[in-house]
């Protein structure tokens, strides 16, 4: 037997004995997140609307929130909606019109203040989303089904997360293949 004493290098890192349990916890959390993603969003806790009149009121409220967030006046919103659709009186009067008559502030106010009597046509939502730069009206539809709207940034983050998941899977498969050699 050797009489030489074992010397421990002071620069050597100590092994983290808690690492396996920490790793197990991270893997479990990852599995939970993956299961939640697969399951999708929970069903909405919102009370279902009673009738079509109530739906009109809820939609009008969403449009009003979009306008408030945009800090535009209703007059400005009407002008921008007409611009979005290219609406002018001259174009509407042609033999083969390319648009309808321009939206008036009075009609727009009716859509928002008396939505059960004057429901807003669905095609206006395209212009309202564009003009106000808000998806509040769309949220009314989406959230009633228990879903959420994702912004472009959120979609890119989800794509990155999916990519990282694939990279981790590839690394795992590489390890398995190398282990079989």
PDB file of N, CA, C and O in Angstrom, residues 54 65 145:
ATOM      1  N   UNK A  54     -77.963  40.868 -25.394  1.00  0.00           N
ATOM      2  CA  UNK A  54     -76.888  41.014 -24.409  1.00  0.00           C
ATOM      3  C   UNK A  54     -75.522  40.929 -25.091  1.00  0.00           C
ATOM      4  O   UNK A  54     -74.598  41.652 -24.738  1.00  0.00           O
ATOM      5  N   UNK A  65     -64.157  50.298 -25.038  1.00  0.00           N
ATOM      6  CA  UNK A  65     -62.857  50.168 -24.360  1.00  0.00           C
ATOM      7  C   UNK A  65     -61.716  50.402 -25.348  1.00  0.00           C
ATOM      8  O   UNK A  65     -60.734  51.069 -25.033  1.00  0.00           O
ATOM      9  N   UNK A 145     -65.256  32.008 -25.209  1.00  0.00           N
ATOM     10  CA  UNK A 145     -64.998  30.594 -25.464  1.00  0.00           C
ATOM     11  C   UNK A 145     -63.852  30.058 -24.608  1.00  0.00           C
ATOM     12  O   UNK A 145     -63.368  28.961 -24.831  1.00  0.00           O
TER      13      UNK A 145
END
